[in-house]
Amino acid sequence: MNKNTLVKKYKDNSLETVPYILSRISAGFPSPADDYIENNLSISELLIKNQLSTFLMKASGESMIEAGINDGDVLVVDRSLEARSRDIVIAIFEGNLTVKRLIIKADGSAILKSENPLYKNILISEYTELEIWGVVTSAIHQFIK
């Protein structure tokens, strides 16, 4: 089945579901591809576990590039999840929103870690004004804009 056949066959799909090809795509050596689509996949079901508490936010800057989050990526953020150490979180730090990796040390202190060595980590003290707004569950990175 070629690309044009796929487009014609599934052009009436809503944005909610997209044709889902079950064969895995090799990122190493090429493998034979299946010539059929198994079913449709709901983008919401794939990316969103709790509809009422999930938001999309656009990342800005380069402090998280080593975590795979680039400037302009769309982040899927779930506010119902309790943040754990090593989670990527949206935090309100001194009144400003930021995306960082939350590191909780054994002594209970915390760091908002940048995933780019050019950016400093944020050390959290007991006097720091900080709120964890939500946990990042996915990043949507577009190659063509």
Coordinates of C-alpha atoms in Angstrom, one line a residue:
M1 CA 0.0 0.0 0.0
N2 CA 1.6 3.3 -1.0
K3 CA 1.4 6.7 0.7
N4 CA -1.3 8.0 -1.7
T5 CA -3.5 5.0 -1.1
L6 CA -3.2 5.6 2.7
V7 CA -4.1 9.3 2.3
K8 CA -7.2 8.6 0.2
K9 CA -8.4 5.7 2.3
Y10 CA -8.1 7.6 5.6
K11 CA -8.5 11.2 4.6
D12 CA -11.9 11.5 6.4
N13 CA -10.4 10.7 9.8
S14 CA -10.9 13.3 12.5
L15 CA -7.8 14.6 14.3
E16 CA -8.8 12.5 17.2
T17 CA -7.9 9.2 15.6
V18 CA -5.1 8.4 13.1
P19 CA -4.4 5.2 11.2
Y20 CA -2.1 3.0 13.3
I21 CA 0.4 0.7 11.7
L22 CA 1.3 -2.0 14.1
S23 CA 4.7 -3.0 12.7
R24 CA 7.6 -1.4 14.5
I25 CA 9.9 0.9 12.6
S26 CA 13.5 0.0 12.8
A27 CA 15.9 2.7 13.9
G28 CA 18.8 0.4 13.1
F29 CA 18.8 -2.0 10.2
P30 CA 15.7 -1.9 7.9
S31 CA 13.1 -4.7 8.4
P32 CA 10.3 -5.8 6.1
A33 CA 7.2 -3.6 6.5
D34 CA 3.6 -4.7 6.7
D35 CA 1.4 -3.4 4.0
Y36 CA -1.7 -2.9 6.0
I37 CA -3.1 -0.8 8.8
E38 CA -4.3 -2.7 11.8
N39 CA -6.7 -0.1 13.3
N40 CA -6.9 3.5 14.3
L41 CA -5.1 5.0 17.3
S42 CA -6.5 7.8 19.4
I43 CA -3.9 10.4 20.0
S44 CA -5.7 11.3 23.2
E45 CA -5.7 7.8 24.5
L46 CA -2.0 7.5 23.7
L47 CA -0.8 10.7 25.4
I48 CA -3.5 11.6 27.9
K49 CA -4.3 9.4 30.9
N50 CA -6.5 11.9 32.8
Q51 CA -8.4 14.2 30.5
L52 CA -9.6 16.6 33.1
S53 CA -6.2 17.3 34.6
T54 CA -4.0 17.3 31.4
F55 CA -2.9 20.4 29.7
L56 CA -0.6 21.2 26.7
M57 CA 2.1 23.8 27.1
K58 CA 4.8 25.1 24.7
A59 CA 8.4 24.8 25.9
S60 CA 10.6 27.9 25.4
G61 CA 14.4 27.8 25.6
E62 CA 17.1 25.2 25.6
S63 CA 17.6 24.3 29.2
M64 CA 16.1 20.8 28.8
I65 CA 17.6 19.7 25.4
E66 CA 19.4 16.7 26.9
A67 CA 16.0 15.4 28.1
G68 CA 14.7 15.6 24.6
I69 CA 12.7 18.8 25.1
N70 CA 13.5 21.5 22.5
D71 CA 12.5 25.1 22.1
G72 CA 8.9 25.1 20.7
D73 CA 8.0 21.5 21.7
V74 CA 4.5 20.9 23.0
L75 CA 4.6 19.4 26.5
V76 CA 1.8 17.1 27.8
V77 CA 1.4 18.0 31.5
D78 CA -0.7 16.1 34.0
R79 CA -1.6 18.0 37.1
S80 CA -3.1 14.9 38.9
L81 CA 0.2 13.1 39.2
E82 CA 2.3 13.5 42.3
A83 CA 5.8 14.5 41.3
R84 CA 8.5 12.1 42.2
S85 CA 12.3 12.5 42.2
R86 CA 13.6 12.3 38.6
D87 CA 10.3 13.4 37.0
I88 CA 10.3 16.3 34.6
V89 CA 7.9 18.9 36.1
I90 CA 6.4 22.3 35.5
A91 CA 7.2 24.3 38.5
I92 CA 6.3 27.8 39.6
F93 CA 9.6 29.1 41.0
E94 CA 9.4 32.6 42.5
G95 CA 6.3 33.4 40.4
N96 CA 7.7 32.1 37.1
L97 CA 6.8 28.9 35.2
T98 CA 9.8 26.7 34.4
V99 CA 10.3 23.1 33.1
K100 CA 13.0 21.2 34.9
R101 CA 13.8 17.7 36.3
L102 CA 12.9 17.4 40.0
I103 CA 15.7 15.9 42.1
I104 CA 14.8 15.1 45.7
K105 CA 17.9 14.2 47.8
A106 CA 18.0 11.8 50.7
D107 CA 18.0 14.6 53.2
G108 CA 14.7 15.9 51.7
S109 CA 16.2 18.9 49.9
A110 CA 15.4 19.4 46.3
I111 CA 16.9 20.7 43.1
L112 CA 15.3 21.8 39.8
K113 CA 17.8 20.3 37.4
S114 CA 18.5 21.8 34.0
E115 CA 19.2 19.2 31.3
N116 CA 21.8 21.3 29.5
P117 CA 25.2 22.0 31.1
L118 CA 25.1 25.6 29.9
Y119 CA 22.2 26.3 32.4
K120 CA 22.4 26.4 36.2
N121 CA 20.4 24.1 38.4
I122 CA 17.9 25.8 40.9
L123 CA 18.6 24.8 44.5
I124 CA 15.5 24.8 46.6
S125 CA 15.7 25.9 50.2
E126 CA 13.0 25.9 52.8
Y127 CA 12.5 29.6 52.1
T128 CA 12.2 29.2 48.3
E129 CA 8.8 30.0 46.9
L130 CA 8.1 26.9 44.8
E131 CA 5.0 25.0 43.6
I132 CA 5.0 21.9 41.4
W133 CA 2.3 22.7 38.9
G134 CA 2.3 19.4 37.0
V135 CA 4.3 16.4 35.7
V136 CA 5.4 16.3 32.1
T137 CA 4.3 13.0 30.6
S138 CA 5.2 13.6 26.9
A139 CA 6.9 16.0 24.6
I140 CA 5.7 16.5 21.1
H141 CA 8.6 17.4 18.8
Q142 CA 7.8 18.5 15.2
F143 CA 10.4 18.1 12.5
I144 CA 8.5 20.2 10.0
K145 CA 6.8 23.4 11.2

